[in-house]
Coordinates of C-alpha atoms and ligand atoms in Angstrom, one line a residue:
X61 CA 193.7 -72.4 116.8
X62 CA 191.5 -73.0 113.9
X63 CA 193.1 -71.3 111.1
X64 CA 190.8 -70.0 108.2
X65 CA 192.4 -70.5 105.2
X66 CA 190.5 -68.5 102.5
X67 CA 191.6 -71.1 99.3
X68 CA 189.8 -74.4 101.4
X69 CA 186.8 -72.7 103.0
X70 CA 185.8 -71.1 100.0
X71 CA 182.0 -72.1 99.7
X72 CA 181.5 -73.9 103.1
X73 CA 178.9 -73.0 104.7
X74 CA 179.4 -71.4 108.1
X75 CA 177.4 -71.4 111.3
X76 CA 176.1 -68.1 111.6
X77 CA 175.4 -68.3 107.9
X78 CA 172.6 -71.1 108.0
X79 CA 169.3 -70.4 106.4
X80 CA 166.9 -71.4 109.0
X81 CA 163.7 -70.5 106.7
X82 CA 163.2 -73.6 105.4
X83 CA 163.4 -75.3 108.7
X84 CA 160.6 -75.4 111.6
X85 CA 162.4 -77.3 113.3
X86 CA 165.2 -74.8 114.4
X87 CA 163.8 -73.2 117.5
X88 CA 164.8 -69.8 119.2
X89 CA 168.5 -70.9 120.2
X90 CA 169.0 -71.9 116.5
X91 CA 168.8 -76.1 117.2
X92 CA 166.2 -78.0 116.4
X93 CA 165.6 -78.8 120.9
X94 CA 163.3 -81.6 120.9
X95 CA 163.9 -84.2 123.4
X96 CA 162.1 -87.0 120.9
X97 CA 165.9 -87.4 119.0
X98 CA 167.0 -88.9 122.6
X99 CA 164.3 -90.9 124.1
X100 CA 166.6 -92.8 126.4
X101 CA 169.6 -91.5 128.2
X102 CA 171.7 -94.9 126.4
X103 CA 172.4 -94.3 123.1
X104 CA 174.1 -97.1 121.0
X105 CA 175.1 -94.0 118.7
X106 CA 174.1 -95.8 115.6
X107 CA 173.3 -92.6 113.8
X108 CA 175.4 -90.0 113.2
X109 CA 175.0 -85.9 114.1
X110 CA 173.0 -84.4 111.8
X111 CA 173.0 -80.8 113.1
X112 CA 176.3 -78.1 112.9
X113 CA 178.5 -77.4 116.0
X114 CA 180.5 -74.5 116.1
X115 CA 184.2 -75.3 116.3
X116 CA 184.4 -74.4 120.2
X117 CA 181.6 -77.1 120.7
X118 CA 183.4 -79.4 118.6
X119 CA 186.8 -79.1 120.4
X120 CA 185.3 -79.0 124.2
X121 CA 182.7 -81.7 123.7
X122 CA 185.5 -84.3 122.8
X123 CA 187.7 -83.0 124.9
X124 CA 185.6 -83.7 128.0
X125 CA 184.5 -87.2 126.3
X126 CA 188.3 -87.6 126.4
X127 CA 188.9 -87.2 129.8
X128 CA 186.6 -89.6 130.9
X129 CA 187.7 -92.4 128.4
X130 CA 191.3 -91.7 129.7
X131 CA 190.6 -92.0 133.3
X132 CA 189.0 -95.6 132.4
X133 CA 191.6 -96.3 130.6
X134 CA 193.6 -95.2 134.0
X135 CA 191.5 -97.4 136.1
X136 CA 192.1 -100.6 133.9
X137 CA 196.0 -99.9 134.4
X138 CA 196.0 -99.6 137.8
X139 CA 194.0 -103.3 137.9
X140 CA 190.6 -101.7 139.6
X141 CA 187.4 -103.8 140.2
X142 CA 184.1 -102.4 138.4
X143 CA 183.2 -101.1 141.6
X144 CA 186.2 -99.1 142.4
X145 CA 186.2 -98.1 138.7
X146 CA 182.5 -96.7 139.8
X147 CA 183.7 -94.9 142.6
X148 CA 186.1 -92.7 140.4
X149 CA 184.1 -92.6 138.0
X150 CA 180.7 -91.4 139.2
X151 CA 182.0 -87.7 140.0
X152 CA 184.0 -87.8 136.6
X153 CA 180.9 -88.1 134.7
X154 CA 178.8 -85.7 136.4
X155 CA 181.1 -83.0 135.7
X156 CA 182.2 -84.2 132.2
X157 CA 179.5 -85.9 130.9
X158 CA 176.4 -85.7 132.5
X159 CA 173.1 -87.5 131.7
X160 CA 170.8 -87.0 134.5
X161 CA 167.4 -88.8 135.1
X162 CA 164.9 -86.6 133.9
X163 CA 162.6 -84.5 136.0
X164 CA 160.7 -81.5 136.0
X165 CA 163.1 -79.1 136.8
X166 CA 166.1 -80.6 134.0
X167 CA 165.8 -78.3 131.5
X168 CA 169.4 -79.2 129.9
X169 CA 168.7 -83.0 129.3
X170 CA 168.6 -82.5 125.5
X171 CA 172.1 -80.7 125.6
X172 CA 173.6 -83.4 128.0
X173 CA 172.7 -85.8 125.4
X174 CA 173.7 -83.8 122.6
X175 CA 177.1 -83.8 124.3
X176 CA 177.2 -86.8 124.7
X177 CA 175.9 -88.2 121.0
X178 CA 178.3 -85.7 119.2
X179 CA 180.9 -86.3 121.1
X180 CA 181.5 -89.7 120.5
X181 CA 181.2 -89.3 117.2
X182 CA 184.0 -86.8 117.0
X183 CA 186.0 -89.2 119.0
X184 CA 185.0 -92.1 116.8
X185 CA 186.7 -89.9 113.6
X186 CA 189.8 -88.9 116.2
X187 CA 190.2 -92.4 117.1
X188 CA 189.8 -94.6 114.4
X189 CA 193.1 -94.3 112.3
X190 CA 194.9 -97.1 113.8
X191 CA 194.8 -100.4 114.8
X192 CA 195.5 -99.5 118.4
X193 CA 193.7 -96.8 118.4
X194 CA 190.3 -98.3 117.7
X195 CA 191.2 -101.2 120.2
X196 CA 191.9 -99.1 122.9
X197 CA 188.5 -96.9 121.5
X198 CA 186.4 -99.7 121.8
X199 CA 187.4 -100.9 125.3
X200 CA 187.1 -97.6 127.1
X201 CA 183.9 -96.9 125.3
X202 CA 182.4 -100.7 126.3
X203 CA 183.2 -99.4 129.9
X204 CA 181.8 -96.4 129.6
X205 CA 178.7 -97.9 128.0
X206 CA 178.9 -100.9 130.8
X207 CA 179.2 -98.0 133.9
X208 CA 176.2 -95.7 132.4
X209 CA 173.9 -99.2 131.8
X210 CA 174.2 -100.2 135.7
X211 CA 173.2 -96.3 136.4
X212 CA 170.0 -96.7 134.9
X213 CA 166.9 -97.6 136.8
X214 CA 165.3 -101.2 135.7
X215 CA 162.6 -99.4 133.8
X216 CA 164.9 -97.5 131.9
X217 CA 167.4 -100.4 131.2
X218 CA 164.0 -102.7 130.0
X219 CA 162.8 -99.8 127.6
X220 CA 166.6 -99.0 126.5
X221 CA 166.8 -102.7 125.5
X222 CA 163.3 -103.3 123.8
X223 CA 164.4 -100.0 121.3
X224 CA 167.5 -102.1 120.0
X225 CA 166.7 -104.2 117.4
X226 CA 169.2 -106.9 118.9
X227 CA 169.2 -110.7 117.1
X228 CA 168.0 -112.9 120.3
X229 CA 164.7 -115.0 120.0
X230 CA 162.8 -115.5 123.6
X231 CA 163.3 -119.6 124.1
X232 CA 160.3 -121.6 124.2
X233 CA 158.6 -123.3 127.3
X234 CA 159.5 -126.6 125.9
X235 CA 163.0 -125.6 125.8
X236 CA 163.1 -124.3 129.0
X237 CA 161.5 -127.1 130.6
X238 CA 163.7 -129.6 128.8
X239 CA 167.0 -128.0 129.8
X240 CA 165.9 -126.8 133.1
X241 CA 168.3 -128.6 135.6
X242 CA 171.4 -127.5 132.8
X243 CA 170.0 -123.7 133.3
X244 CA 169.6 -123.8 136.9
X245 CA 173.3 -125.0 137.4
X246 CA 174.3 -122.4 134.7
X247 CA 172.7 -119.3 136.5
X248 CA 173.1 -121.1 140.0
X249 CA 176.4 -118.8 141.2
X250 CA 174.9 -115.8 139.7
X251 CA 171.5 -115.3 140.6
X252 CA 172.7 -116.3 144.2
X253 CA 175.0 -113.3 144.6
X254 CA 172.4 -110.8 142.8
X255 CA 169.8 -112.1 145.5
X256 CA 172.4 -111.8 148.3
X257 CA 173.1 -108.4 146.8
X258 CA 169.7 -107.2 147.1
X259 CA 169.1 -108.8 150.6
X260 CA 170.2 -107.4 154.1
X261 CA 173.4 -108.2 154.9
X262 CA 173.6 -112.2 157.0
X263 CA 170.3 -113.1 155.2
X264 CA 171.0 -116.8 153.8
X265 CA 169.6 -117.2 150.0
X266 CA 168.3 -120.9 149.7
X267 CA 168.5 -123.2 146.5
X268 CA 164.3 -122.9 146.4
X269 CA 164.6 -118.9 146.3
X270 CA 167.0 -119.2 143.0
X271 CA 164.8 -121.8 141.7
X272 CA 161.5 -119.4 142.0
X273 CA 163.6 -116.5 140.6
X274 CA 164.8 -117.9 137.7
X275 CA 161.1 -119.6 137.7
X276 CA 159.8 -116.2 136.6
X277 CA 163.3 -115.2 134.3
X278 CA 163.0 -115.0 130.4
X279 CA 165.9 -116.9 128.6
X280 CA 167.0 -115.7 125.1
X281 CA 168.7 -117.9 122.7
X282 CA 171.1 -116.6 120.7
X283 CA 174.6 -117.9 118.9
X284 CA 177.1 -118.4 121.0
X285 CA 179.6 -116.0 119.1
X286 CA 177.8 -112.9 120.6
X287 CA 178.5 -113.9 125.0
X288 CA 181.9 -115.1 124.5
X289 CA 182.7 -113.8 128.3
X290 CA 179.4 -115.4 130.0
X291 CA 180.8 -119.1 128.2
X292 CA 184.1 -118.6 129.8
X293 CA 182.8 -117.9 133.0
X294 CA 180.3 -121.0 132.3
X295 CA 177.5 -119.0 133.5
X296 CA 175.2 -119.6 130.7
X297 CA 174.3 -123.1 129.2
X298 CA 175.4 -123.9 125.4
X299 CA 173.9 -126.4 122.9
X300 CA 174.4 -126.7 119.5
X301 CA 175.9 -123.3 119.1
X302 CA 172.8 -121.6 120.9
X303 CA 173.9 -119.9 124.0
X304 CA 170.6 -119.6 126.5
X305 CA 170.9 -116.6 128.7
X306 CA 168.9 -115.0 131.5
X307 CA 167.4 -111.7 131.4
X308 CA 169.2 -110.9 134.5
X309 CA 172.3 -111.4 132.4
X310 CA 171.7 -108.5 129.2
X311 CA 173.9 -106.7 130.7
X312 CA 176.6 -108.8 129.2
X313 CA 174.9 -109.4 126.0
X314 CA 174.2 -106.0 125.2
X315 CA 177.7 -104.8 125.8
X316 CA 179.0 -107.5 123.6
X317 CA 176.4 -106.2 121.0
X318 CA 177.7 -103.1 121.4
X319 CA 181.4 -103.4 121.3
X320 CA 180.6 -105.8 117.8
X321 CA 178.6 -103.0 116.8
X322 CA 181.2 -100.3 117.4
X323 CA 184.0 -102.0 116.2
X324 CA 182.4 -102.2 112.6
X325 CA 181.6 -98.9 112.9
X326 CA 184.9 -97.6 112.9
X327 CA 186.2 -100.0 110.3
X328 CA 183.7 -97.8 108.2
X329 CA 184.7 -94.6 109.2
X330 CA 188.1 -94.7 108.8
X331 CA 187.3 -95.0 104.9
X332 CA 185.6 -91.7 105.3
X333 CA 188.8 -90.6 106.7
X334 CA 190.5 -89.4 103.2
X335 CA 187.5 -87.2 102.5
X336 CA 187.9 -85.6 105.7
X337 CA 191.7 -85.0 105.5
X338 CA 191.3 -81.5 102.8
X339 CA 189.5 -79.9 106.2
X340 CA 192.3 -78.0 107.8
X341 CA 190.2 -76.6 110.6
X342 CA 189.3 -80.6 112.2
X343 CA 192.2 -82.3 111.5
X344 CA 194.7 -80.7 113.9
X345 CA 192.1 -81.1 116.5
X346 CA 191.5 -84.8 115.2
X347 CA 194.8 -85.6 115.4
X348 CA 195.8 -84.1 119.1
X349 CA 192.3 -86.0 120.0
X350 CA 193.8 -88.9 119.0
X351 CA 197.2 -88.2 120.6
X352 CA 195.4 -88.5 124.1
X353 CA 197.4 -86.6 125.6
X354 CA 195.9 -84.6 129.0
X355 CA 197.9 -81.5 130.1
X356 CA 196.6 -80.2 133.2
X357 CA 197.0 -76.6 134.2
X358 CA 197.9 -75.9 138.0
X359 CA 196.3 -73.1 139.2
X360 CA 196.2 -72.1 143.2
X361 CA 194.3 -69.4 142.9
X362 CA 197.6 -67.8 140.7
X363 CA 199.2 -67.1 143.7
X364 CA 202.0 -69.7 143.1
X365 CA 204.3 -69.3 146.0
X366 CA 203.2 -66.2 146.9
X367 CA 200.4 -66.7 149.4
X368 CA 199.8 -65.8 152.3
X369 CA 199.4 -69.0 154.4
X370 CA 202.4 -71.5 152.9
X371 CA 203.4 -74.0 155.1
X372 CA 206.5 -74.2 152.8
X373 CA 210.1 -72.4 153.5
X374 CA 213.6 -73.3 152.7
X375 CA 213.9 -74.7 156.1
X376 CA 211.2 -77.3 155.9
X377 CA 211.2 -77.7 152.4
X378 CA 212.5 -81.1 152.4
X379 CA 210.1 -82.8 155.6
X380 CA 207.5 -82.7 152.7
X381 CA 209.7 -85.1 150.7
X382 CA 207.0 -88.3 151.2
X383 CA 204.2 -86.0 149.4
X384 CA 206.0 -85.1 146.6
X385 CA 205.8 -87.8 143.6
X386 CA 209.1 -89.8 142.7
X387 CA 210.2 -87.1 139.8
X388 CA 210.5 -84.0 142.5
X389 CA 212.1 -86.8 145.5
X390 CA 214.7 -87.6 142.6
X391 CA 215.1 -83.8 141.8
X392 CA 215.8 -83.1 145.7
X393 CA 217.8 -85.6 145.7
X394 CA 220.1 -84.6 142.8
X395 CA 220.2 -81.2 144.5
X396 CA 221.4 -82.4 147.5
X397 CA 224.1 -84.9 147.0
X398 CA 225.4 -82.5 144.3
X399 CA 224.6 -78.7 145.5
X400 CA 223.8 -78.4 141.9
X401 CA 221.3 -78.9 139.2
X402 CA 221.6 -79.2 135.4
X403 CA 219.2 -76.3 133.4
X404 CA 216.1 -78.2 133.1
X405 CA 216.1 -79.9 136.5
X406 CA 216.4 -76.3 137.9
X407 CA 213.4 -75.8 136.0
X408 CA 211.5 -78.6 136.8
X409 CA 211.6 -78.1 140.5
X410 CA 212.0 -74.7 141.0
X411 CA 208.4 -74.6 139.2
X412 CA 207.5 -77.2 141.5
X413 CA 208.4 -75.7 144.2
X414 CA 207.1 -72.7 143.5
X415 CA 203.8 -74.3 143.1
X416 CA 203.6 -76.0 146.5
X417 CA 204.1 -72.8 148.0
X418 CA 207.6 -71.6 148.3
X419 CA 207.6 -67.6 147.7
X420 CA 210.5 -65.9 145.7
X421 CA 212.6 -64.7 148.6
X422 CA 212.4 -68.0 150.4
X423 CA 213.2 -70.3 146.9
X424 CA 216.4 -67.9 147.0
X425 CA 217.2 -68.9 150.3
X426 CA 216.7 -72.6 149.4
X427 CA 218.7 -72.8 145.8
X428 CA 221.3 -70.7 147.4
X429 CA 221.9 -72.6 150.7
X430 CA 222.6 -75.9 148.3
X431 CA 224.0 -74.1 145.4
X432 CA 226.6 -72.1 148.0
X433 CA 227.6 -76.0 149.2
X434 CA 229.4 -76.3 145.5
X435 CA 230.3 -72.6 144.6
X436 CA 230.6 -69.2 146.3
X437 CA 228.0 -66.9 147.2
X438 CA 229.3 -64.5 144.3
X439 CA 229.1 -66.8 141.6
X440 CA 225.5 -68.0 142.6
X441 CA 224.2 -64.1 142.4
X442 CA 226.0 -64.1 138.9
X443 CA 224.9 -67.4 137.2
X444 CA 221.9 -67.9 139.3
X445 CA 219.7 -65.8 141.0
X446 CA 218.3 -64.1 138.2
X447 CA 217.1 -67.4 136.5
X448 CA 215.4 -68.2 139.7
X449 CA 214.0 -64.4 140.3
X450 CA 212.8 -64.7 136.7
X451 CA 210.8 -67.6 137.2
X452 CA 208.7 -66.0 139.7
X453 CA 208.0 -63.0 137.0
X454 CA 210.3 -60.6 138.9
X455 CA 213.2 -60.0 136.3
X456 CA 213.1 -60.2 132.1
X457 CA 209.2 -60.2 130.5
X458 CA 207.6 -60.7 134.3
X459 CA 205.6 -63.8 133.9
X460 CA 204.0 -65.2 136.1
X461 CA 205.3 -69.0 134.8
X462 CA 203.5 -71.9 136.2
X463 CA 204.2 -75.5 137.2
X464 CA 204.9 -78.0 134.6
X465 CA 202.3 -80.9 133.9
X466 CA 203.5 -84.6 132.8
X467 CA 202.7 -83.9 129.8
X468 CA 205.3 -80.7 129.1
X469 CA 207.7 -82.7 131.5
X470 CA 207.5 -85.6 129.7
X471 CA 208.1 -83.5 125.8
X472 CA 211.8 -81.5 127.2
X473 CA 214.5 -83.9 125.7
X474 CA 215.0 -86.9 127.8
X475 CA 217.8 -86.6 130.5
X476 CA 221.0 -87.6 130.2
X477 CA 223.5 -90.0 132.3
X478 CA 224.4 -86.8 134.7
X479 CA 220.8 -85.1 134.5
X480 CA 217.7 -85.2 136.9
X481 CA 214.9 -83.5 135.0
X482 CA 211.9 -86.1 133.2
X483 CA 209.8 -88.6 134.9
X484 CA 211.8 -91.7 135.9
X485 CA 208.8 -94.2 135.2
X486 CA 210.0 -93.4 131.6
X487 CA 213.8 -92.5 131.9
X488 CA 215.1 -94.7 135.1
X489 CA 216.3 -98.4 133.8
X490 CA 214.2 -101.1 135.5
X491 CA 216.8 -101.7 138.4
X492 CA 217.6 -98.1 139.1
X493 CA 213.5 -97.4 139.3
X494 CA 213.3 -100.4 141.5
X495 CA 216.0 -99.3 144.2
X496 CA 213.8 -95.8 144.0
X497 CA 210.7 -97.7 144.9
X498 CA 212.4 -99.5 147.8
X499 CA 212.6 -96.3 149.0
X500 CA 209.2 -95.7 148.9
X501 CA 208.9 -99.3 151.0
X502 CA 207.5 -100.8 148.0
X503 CA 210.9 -103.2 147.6
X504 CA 210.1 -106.8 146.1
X505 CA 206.7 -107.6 146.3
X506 CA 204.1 -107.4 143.8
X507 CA 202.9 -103.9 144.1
X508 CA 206.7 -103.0 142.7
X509 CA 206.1 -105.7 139.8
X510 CA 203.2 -103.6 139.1
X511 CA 204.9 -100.5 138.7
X512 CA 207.0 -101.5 136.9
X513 CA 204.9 -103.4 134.1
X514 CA 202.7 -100.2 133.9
X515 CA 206.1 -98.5 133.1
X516 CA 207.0 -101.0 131.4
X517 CA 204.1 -100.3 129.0
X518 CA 204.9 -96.7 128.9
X519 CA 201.8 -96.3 131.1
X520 CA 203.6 -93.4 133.1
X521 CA 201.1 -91.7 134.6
X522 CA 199.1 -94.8 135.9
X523 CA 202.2 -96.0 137.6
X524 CA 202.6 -92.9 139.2
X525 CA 198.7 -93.0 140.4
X526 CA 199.8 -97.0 141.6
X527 CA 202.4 -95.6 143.5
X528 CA 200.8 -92.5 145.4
X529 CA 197.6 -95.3 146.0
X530 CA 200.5 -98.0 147.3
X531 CA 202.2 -95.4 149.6
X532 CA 199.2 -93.4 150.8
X533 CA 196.7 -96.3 151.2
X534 CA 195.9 -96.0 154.9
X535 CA 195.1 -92.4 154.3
X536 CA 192.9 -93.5 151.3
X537 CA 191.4 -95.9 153.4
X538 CA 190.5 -93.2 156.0
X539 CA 189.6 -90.6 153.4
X540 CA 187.3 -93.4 151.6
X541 CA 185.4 -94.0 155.5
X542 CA 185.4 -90.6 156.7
X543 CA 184.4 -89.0 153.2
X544 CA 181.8 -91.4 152.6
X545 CA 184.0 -92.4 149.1
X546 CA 184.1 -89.1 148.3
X547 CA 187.5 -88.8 147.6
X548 CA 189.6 -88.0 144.3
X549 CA 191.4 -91.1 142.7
X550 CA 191.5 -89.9 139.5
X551 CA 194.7 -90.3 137.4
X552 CA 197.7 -88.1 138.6
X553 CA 198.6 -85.9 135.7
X554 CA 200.7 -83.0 137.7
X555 CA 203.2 -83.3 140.5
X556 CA 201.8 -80.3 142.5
X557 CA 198.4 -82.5 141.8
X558 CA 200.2 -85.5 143.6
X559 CA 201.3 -83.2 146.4
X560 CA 198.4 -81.2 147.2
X561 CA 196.5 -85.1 147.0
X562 CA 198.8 -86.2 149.4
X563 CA 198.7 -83.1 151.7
X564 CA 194.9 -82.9 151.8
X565 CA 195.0 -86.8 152.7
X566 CA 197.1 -86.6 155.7
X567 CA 195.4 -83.3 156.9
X568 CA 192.1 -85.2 156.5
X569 CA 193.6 -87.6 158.2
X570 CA 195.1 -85.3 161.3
X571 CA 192.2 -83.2 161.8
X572 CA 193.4 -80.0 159.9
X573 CA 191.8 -79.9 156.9
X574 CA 190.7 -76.0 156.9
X575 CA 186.2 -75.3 156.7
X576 CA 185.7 -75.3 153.2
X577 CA 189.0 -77.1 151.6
X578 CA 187.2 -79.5 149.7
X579 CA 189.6 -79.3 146.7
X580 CA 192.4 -82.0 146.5
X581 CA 194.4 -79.5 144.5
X582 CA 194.3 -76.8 142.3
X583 CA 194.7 -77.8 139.4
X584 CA 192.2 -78.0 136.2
X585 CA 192.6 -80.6 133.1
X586 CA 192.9 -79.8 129.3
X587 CA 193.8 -80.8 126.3
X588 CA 196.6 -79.6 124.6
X589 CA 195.8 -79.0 120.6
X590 CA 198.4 -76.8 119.9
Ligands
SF4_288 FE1 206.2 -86.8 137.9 FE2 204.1 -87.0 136.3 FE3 206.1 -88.7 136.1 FE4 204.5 -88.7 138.3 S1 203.9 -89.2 136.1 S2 206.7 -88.9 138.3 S3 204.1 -86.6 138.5 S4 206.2 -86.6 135.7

């Protein structure tokens, strides 16, 4: 994808052209690999990458920053606590964006936080060309910043915070001593539930064992600009425009630094922006960075409906109507109150369908016993069949096709007044989506009102993940117990990913999840930057 255009790369200097004489510092893999650049697994990222990337590193490195960003952003839709946003998070960042404690054996820590200090600079140039866009920037990185802070181990966190040069004074004992009874009913609430936290469960906490914590606490005074959120909460004590915080608190004063810090941050670097505009190789990644956009890729091993094993036929087809998500139940529905679907609805669930198992000969069976309801047999072998027969890679160019993501089903034009196809959190009117999730048994109460704000928003794909956690909550629940919370609530971003979610769930659930079937579906997340 990254065109070279002779005329605008003339005289750059490219990657495998790099002198490395002059350098010591560049070791046998090319990169200078010393540890030293990243003495803490935190980074406030106040200075930039200094080192070259090759394009692919570029591209995948923000890519997989992206994800994660996304599904926070995913987890603040759908209204999660902290600690449920930990939950889905914890596996996410492993895979995505590791930064493991070190140890002996880690040789890869300096790449991990590599990774992790150019990427965010390549999503700091991607995401700071709008308004919105360095809003929404700022909160998922604060999260992000927030969820890798509570992973690290006190030592860590104490030597992470002594490297910032942050603008808080330690108070003195006279201050302390003279506003002791306002501190103490300040921190009161707060120290009590970190105590109770780190107590066994029944274990009262008494008003003297706050009173000797906070005894041996250090208080910082700093202006009261910088803990807007601890003031609101009234957890820390305010006079004359000094706030006095705990240390127990930094937490919230460092993330406050940091989002402050960030946000000027990007106010500069979108004035480097029109120096960066002449490179034709960045800025089509920059800007499909910035577009946010996940496609995800089904893939079941590229069988699609030709397995061996499918529970799926055009008999049962439509008992697995409560697993599929609300775009496929409307598309069976269309079918079957009219024996007929318009071009791109066909599409849409025949894909589908295809994906969730059904094999060629059996999707035949199925479009032709509703088609057949409408039409003769003759005219469906005419008109029909060979679109359906083509989609499986049996007639025309023989390609394999495979199920549509949100993403592709959400850029076909919109449907009209007699059409199917799309994703009704998007096309369905507010009443019409409504009587669709009364369906569902989510009718008139606040779960619905949720929905349909998320849509509302044009949050799509978070109301869809709001729904498939509404309907399939006891499952959840039993998954959460059973797995030990080691279940996927990531964001749904493909129907056959909301199905074989669903599937797993109640065969988790029934005893019949197969040795080995660990997978919640098949399908694997990317960009698109074409
Ligand atoms: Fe279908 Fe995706 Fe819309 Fe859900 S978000 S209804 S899976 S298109």
């Amino acid at each position: 994808m990254f065109r070279k255009v002779k005329r605008k790369t003339d005289g750059r200097r490219n990657f495998d052209d790099r002198d490395t004489s002059f350098d010591t510092s560049f070791g046998a893999g090319g990169f200078h690999d010393d540890l030293a650049q990243y003495p803490h697994r935190l980074s406030f990222y106040k200075l930039p990458p200094m080192e070259e990337v090759t394009l692919e590193e570029f591209e995948t490195w923000a890519i997989d920053r992206l994800k994660v960003l996304l599904e926070i952003e995913s987890c603040s839709a759908r209204s999660m606590t902290f600690k449920e946003t930990e939950q889905v998070m914890e596996k996410l960042l492993a895979k995505y964006l590791p930064l493991n404690v070190p140890s002996k054996e880690s040789s890869s820590l300096y790449q991990e936080r590599k990774k992790d200090h150019y990427s965010h600079f390549i999503l700091r140039l991607a995401f700071c060309r709008s308004e919105e866009l360095r809003r929404r920037f700022v909160k998922a990185e604060t999260t992000l910043f927030k969820l890798r802070y509570n992973m690290l181990s006190m030592t860590e966190q104490r030597n992470f915070v002594n490297s910032l040069d942050l603008p808080w004074v330690a108070a003195t004992d006279e201050e302390i001593s003279k506003f002791e009874s306002q501190l103490y009913a300040c921190s009161y609430a707060s120290v009590r539930s970190l105590l109770r936290a780190g107590s066994a469960s029944g274990i009262k906490i008494t008003d003297d064992q706050v009173r000797q914590y906070l005894k041996h606490q250090t208080f910082y005074k700093l202006p009261f600009e910088y803990v807007p959120d601890l003031l609101a909460m009234r957890t820390a004590f305010l006079h004359q425009g000094y706030v006095y915080v705990g240390q127990f608190q930094q937490s919230s004063l460092i993330l406050s630094e940091f989002s402050k810090f960030l946000k000027e941050q990007l106010d500069l670097t979108v004035r480097g922006l029109p120096g960066l505009d002449e490179d034709d190789r960045l800025v089509p990644v920059l800007n499909n960075l910035s577009k946010g956009y996940i496609s995800a890729e089904y893939n079941d091993g590229g069988n699609f409906g030709n397995g061996e094993e499918s529970e799926v036929n055009s008999e049962n087809v439509n008992s697995f109507l409560s697993d599929m998500p609300l775009c496929m139940q409307r598309l069976m529905e269309g079918v079957s109150v009219n024996h007929h679907l318009k071009y791109g609805g066909r599409q849409q669930l025949a894909f589908f369908l295809k994906g969730i198992g059904l094999s060629a000969d059996e999707a035949i069976k199925f479009w032709r016993n509703q088609f057949t309801k409408s039409m003769s047999a003759e005219r469906f072998n005419k008109d029909y069949k060979y679109n359906f027969r083509h989609n499986y890679g049996l007639e025309g160019g023989r390609i394999n096709y495979k199920p549509w993501d949100c993403k592709t089903i959400m850029n076909k034009p919109n449907p009209t007044k007699t059409e199917y196809h799309g994703c009704p959190y998007r096309d369905l009117h507010r009443d019409e989506l409504l009587v669709m999730l009364g369906k569902l048994g989510l009718e008139n109460n606040r779960s619905a009102d949720d929905v349909l704000d998320l849509s509302n928003r044009g949050e799509y794909q978070a109301a869809c993940t709001k729904v498939f956690e509404l309907v399939n909550r006891d499952d959840i629940d039993y998954a959460l117990k059973t797995k030990n919370g080691n279940v996927d609530q990531s964001s749904i971003v493909h129907p056959n990913q909301y199905f074989d979610r669903s599937r797993y769930l109640k065969k988790l659930r029934a005893g019949t999840v197969g040795k080995g079937a660990e997978s919640q579906s098949g399908e694997s997340q990317s960009i698109a930057t074409q």
